[in-house]
PDB file of C-alpha atoms in Angstrom:
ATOM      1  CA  UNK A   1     -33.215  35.356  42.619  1.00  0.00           C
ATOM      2  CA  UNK A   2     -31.463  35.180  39.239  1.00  0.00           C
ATOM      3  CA  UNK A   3     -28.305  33.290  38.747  1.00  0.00           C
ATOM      4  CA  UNK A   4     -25.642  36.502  38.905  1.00  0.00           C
ATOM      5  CA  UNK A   5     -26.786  37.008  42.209  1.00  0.00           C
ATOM      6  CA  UNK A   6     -27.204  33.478  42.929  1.00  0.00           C
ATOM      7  CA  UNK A   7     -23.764  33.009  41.972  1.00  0.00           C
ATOM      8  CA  UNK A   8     -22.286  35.881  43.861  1.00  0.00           C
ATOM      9  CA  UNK A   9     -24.156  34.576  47.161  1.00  0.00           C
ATOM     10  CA  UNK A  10     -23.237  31.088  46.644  1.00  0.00           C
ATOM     11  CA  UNK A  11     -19.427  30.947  45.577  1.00  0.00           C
ATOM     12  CA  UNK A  12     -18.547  28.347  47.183  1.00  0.00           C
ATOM     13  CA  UNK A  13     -21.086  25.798  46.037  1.00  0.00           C
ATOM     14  CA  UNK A  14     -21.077  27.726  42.112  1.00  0.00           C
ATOM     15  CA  UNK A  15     -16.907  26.571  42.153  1.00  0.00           C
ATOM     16  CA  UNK A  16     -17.471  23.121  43.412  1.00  0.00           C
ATOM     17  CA  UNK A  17     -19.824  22.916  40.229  1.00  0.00           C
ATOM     18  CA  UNK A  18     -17.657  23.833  37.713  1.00  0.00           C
ATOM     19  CA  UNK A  19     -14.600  21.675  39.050  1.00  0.00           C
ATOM     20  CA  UNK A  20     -17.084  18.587  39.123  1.00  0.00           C
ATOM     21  CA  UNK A  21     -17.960  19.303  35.861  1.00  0.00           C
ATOM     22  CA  UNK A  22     -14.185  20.038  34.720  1.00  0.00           C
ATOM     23  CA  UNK A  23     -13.051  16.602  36.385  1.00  0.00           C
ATOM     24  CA  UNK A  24     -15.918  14.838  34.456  1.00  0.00           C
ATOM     25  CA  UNK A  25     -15.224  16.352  30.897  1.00  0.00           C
ATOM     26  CA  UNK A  26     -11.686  15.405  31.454  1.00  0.00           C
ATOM     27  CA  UNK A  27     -12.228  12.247  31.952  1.00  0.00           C
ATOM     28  CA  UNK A  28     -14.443  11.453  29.524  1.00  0.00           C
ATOM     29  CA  UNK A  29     -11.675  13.154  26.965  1.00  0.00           C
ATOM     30  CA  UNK A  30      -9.387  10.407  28.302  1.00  0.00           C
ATOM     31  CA  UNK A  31     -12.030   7.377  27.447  1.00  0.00           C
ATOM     32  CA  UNK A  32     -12.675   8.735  24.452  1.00  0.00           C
ATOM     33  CA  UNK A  33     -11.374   6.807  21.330  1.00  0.00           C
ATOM     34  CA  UNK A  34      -8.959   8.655  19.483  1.00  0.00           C
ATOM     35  CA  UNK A  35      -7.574   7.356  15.984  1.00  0.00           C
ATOM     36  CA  UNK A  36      -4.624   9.261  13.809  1.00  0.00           C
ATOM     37  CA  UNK A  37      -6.713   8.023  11.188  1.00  0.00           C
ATOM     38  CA  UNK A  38     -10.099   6.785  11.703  1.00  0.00           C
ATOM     39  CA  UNK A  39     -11.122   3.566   9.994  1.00  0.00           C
ATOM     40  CA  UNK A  40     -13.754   4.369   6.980  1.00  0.00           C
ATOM     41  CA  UNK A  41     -14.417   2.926   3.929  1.00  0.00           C
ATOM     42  CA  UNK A  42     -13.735   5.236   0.708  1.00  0.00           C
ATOM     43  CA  UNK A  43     -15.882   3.126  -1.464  1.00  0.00           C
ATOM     44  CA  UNK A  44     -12.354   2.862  -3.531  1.00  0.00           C
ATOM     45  CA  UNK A  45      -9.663   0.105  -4.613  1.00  0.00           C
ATOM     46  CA  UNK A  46      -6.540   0.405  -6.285  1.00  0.00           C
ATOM     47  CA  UNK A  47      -5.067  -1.775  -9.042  1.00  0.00           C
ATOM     48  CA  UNK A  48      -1.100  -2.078  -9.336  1.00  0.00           C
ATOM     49  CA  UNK A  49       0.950  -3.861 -12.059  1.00  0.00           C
ATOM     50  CA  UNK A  50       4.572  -3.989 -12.136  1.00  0.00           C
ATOM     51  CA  UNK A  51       6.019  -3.857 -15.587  1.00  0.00           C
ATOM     52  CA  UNK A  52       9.996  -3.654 -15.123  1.00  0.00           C
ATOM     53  CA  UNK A  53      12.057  -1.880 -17.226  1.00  0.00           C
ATOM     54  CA  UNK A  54       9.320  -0.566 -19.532  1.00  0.00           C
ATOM     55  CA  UNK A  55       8.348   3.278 -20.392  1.00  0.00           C
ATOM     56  CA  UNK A  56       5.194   5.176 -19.575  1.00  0.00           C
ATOM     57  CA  UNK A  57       4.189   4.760 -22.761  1.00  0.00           C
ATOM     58  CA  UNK A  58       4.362   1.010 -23.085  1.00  0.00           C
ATOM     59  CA  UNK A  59       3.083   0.748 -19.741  1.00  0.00           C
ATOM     60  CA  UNK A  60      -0.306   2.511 -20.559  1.00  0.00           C
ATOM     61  CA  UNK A  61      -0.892   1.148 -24.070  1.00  0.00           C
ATOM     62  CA  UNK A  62      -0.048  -3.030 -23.133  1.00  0.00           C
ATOM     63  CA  UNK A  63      -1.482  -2.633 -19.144  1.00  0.00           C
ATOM     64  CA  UNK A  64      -3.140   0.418 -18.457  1.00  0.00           C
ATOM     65  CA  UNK A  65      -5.652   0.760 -21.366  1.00  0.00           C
ATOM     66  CA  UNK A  66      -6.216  -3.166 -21.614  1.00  0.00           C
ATOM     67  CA  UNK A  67      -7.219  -2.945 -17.720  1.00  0.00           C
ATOM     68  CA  UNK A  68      -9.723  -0.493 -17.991  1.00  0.00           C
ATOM     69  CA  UNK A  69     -11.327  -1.639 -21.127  1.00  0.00           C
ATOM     70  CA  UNK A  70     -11.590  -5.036 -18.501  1.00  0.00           C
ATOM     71  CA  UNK A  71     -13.028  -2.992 -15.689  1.00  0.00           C
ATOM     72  CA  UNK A  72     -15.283  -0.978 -17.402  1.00  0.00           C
ATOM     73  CA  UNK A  73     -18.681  -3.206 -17.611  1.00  0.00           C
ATOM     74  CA  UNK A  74     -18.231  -3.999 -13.377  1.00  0.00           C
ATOM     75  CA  UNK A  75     -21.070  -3.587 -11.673  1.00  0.00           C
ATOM     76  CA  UNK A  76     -21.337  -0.630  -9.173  1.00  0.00           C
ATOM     77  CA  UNK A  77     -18.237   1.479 -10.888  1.00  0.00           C
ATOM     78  CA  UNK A  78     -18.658   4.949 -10.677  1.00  0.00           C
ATOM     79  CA  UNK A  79     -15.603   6.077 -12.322  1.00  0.00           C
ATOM     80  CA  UNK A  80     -12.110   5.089 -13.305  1.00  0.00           C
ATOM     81  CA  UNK A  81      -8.759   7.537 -12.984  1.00  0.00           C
ATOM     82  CA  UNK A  82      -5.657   5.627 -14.097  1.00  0.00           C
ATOM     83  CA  UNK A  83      -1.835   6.284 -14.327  1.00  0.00           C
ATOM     84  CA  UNK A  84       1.106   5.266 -16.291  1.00  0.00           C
ATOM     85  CA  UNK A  85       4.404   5.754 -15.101  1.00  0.00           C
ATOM     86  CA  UNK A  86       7.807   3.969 -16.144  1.00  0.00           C
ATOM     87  CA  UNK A  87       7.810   0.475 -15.217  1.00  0.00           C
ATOM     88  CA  UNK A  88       4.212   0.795 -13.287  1.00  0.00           C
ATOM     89  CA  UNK A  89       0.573   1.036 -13.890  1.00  0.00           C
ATOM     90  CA  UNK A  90      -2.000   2.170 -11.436  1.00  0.00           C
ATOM     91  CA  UNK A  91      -5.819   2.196 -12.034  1.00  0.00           C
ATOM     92  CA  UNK A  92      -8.177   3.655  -9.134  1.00  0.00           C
ATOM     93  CA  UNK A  93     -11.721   2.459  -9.261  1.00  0.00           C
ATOM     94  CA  UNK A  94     -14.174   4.462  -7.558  1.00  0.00           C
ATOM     95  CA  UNK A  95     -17.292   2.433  -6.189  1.00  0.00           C
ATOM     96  CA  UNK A  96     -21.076   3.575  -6.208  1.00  0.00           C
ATOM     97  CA  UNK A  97     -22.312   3.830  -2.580  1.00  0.00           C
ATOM     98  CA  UNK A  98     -24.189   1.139  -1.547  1.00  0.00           C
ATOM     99  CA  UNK A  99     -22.213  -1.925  -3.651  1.00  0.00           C
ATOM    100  CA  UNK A 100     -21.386  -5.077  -2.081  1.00  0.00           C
ATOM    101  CA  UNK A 101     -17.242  -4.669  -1.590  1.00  0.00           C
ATOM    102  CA  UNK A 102     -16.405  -8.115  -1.239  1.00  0.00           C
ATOM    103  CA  UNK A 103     -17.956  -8.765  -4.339  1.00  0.00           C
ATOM    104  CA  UNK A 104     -16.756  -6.215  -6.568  1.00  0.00           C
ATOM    105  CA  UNK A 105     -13.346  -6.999  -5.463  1.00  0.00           C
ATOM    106  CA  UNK A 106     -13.820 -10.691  -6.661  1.00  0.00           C
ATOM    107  CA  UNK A 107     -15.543  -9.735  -9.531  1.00  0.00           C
ATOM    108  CA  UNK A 108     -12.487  -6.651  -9.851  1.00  0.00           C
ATOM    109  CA  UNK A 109      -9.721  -9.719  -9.429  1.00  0.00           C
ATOM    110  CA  UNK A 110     -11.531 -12.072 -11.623  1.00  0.00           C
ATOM    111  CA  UNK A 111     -11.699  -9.243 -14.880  1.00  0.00           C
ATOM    112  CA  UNK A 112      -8.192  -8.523 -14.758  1.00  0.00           C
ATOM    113  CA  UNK A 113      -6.917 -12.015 -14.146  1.00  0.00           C
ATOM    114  CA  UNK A 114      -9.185 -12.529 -17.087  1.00  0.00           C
ATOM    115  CA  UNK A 115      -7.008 -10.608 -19.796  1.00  0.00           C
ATOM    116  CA  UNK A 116      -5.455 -12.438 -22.002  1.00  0.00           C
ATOM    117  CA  UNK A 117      -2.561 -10.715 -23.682  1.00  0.00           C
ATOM    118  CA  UNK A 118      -0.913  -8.314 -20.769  1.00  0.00           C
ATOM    119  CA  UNK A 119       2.938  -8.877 -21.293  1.00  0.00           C
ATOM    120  CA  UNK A 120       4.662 -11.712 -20.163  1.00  0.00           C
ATOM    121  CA  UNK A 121       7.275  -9.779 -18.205  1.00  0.00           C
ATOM    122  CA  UNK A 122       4.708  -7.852 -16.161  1.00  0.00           C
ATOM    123  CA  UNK A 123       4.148  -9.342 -12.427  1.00  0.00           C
ATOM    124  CA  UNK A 124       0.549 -10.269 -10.914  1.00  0.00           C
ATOM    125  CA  UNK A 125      -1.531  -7.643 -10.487  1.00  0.00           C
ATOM    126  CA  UNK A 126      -2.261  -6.108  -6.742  1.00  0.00           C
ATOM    127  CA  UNK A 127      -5.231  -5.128  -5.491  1.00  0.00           C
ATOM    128  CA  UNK A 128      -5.951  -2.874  -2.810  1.00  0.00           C
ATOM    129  CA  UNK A 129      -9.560  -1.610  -1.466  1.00  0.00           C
ATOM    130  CA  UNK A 130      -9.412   1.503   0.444  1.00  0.00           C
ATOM    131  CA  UNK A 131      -9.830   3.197   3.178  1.00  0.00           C
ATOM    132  CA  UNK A 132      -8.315   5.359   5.799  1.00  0.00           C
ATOM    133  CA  UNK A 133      -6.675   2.905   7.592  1.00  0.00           C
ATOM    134  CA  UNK A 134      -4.056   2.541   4.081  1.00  0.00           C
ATOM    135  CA  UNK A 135      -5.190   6.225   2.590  1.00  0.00           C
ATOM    136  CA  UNK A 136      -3.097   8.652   4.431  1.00  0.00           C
ATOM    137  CA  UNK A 137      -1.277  11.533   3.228  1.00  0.00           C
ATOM    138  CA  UNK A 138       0.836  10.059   0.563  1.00  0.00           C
ATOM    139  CA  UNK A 139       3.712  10.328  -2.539  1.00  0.00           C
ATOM    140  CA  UNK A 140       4.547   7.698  -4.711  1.00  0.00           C
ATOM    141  CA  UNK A 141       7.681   7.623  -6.045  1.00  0.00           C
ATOM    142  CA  UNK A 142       8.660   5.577  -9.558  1.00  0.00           C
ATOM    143  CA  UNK A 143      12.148   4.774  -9.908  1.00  0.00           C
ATOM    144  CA  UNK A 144      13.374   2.454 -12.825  1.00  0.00           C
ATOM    145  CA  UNK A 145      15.266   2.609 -16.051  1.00  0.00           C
ATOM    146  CA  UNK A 146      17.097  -0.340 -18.025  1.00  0.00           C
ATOM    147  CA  UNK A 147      19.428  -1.204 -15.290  1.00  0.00           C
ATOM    148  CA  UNK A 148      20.080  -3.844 -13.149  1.00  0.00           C
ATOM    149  CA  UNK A 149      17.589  -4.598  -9.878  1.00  0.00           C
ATOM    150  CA  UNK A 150      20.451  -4.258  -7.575  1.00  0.00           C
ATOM    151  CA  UNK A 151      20.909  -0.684  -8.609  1.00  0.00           C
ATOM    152  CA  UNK A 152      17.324  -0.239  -8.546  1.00  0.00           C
ATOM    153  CA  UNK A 153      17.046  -1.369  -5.079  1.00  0.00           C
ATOM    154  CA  UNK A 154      20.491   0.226  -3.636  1.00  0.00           C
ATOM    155  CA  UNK A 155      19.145   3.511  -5.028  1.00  0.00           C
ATOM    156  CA  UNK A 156      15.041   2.759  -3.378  1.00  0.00           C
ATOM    157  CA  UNK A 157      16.697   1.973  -0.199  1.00  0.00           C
ATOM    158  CA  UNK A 158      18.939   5.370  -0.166  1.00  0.00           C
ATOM    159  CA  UNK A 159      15.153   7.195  -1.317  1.00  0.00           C
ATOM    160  CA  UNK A 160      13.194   5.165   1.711  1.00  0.00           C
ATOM    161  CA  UNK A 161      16.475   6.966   4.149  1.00  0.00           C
ATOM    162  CA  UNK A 162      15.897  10.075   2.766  1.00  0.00           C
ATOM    163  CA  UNK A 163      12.251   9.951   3.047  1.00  0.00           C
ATOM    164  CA  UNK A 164      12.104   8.894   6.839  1.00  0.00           C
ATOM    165  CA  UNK A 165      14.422  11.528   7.844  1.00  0.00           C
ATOM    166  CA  UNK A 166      11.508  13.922   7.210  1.00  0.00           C
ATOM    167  CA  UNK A 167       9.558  15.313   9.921  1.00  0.00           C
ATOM    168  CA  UNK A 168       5.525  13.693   9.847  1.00  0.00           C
ATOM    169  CA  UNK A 169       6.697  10.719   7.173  1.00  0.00           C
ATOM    170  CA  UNK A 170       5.126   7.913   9.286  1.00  0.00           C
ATOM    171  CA  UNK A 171       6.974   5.232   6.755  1.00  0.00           C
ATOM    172  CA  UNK A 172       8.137   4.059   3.560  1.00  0.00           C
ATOM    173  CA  UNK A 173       7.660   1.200   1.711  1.00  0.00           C
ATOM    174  CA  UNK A 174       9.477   0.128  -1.382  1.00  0.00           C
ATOM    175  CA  UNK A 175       7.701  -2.197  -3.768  1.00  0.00           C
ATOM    176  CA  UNK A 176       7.923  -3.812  -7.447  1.00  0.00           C
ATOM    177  CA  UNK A 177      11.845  -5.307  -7.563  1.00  0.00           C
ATOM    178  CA  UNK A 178      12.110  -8.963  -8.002  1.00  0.00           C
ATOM    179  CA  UNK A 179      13.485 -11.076  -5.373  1.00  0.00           C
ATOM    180  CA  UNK A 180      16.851 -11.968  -5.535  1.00  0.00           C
ATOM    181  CA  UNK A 181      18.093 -14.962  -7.779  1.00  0.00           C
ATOM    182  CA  UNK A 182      21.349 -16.866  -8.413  1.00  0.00           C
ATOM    183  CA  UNK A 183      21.436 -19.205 -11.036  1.00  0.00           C
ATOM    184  CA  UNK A 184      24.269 -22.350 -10.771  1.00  0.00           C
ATOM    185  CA  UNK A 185      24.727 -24.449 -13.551  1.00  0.00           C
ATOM    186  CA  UNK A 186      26.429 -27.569 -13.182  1.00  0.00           C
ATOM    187  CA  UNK A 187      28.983 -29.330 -15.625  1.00  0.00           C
ATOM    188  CA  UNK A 188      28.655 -32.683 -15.938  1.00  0.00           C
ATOM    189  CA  UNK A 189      31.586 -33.904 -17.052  1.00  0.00           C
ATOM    190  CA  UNK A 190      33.092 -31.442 -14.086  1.00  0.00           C
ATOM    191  CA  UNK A 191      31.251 -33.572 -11.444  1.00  0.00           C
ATOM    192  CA  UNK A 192      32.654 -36.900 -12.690  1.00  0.00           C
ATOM    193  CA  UNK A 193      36.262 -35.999 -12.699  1.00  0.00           C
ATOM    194  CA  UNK A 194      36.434 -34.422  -9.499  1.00  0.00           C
ATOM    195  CA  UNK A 195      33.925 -37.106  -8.266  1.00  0.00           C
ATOM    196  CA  UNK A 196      31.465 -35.321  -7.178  1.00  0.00           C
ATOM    197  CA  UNK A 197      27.736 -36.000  -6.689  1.00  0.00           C
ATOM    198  CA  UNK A 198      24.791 -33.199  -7.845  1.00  0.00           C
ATOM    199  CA  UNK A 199      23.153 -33.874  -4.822  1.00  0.00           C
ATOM    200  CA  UNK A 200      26.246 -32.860  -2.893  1.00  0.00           C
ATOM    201  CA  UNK A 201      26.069 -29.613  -4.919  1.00  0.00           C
ATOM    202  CA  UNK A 202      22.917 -28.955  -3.902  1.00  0.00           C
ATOM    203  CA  UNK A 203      23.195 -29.889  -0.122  1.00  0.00           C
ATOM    204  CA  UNK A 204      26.556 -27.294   0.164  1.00  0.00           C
ATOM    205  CA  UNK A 205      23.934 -24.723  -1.294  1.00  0.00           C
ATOM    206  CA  UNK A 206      21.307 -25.398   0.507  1.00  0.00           C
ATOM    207  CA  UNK A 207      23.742 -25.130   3.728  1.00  0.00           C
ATOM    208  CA  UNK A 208      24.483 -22.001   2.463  1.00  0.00           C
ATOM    209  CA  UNK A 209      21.675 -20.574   1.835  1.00  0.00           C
ATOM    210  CA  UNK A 210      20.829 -17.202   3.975  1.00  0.00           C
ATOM    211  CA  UNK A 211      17.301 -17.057   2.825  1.00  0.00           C
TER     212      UNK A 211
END
């Protein structure tokens, strides 16, 4: 008997099959692990320094180039594609397969913490090893200029809106502005007339304080 005629005899018993087999597959679809993006290592890290206020081109001749010149006798780097852009400098470092990670990114940290004449204004360098748990579709966005933080950040904040409002942006984050200072300077000869102690001062600002 072959199984088209077996099938046509038995219909009963043939449908039973397939729905047991349906019910299984479906729920073993539903136990399955499912990740957006799937954890794997790229083999890849990142290197970001903030340089405020500067240009492209002072960004990749005083950071950029000094940082790959650094980088360049690692063990286990396969290649090196950088970028200068106003204010920042990124330098991706792409890893031969098989290299101890951990290691690399000490010995990564350690090279560039290393340099000796990066300018003073630029902030600590951030380091980033990737994969696709922080690699997902992506833009970067630079915005800076030789104007004050607050503006910076008022105009980053509108950006980070605008971006969010778009369908499939999962989120935004802003990065590279300073934290928020104020600076009081206290007159002596102020304090002794109107009898006032400096640790007074500093109490009523430290009351104040929303930080």
């Amino acid at each position: 008997m072959n199984l088209a005629r077996f099938s046509v005899n038995r219909k009963i018993l043939v449908n039973m099959v397939f729905l047991i087999l349906v019910v299984l597959g479906v729920a073993r679809y539903r136990e399955m692990p499912r990740e957006f993006f799937p954890n794997a290592n790229l083999n890849e890290a990142l290197v970001t320094i903030v340089y405020p206020g500067a240009s492209a081109r002072e960004v990749e001749q005083q950071i950029t180039v000094k940082v790959e010149e650094a980088v360049a006798e690692l063990n286990g780097l396969d290649e090196v594609i950088s970028t200068s852009q106003q204010s920042i400098s990124m330098v991706d470092l792409f890893i031969d397969e098989g290299t101890n990670l951990d290691k690399f990114m000490l010995d990564l940290q350690a090279a560039v913490n290393n340099i000796p004449d990066l300018p003073e204004e630029a902030e600590e360098a951030s380091y980033l090893e990737l994969d696709a748990s922080v690699i997902q579709p992506v833009c970067f966005v630079a915005v800076g200029g030789r104007i004050d933080q607050s503006v910076l950040l008022e105009v980053s904040e509108d950006l980070k809106k605008e971006f969010m409002g778009i369908r499939g942006v999962k989120s935004v984050e802003i990065s590279g502005l300073r934290e928020s200072e104020v600076h009081v300077d206290v007159h002596p000869d102020l304090l002794d007339h109107h009898g006032v102690a400096l640790g007074e001062i500093i109490a009523a600002l430290g009351r104040r304080n929303l930080d």
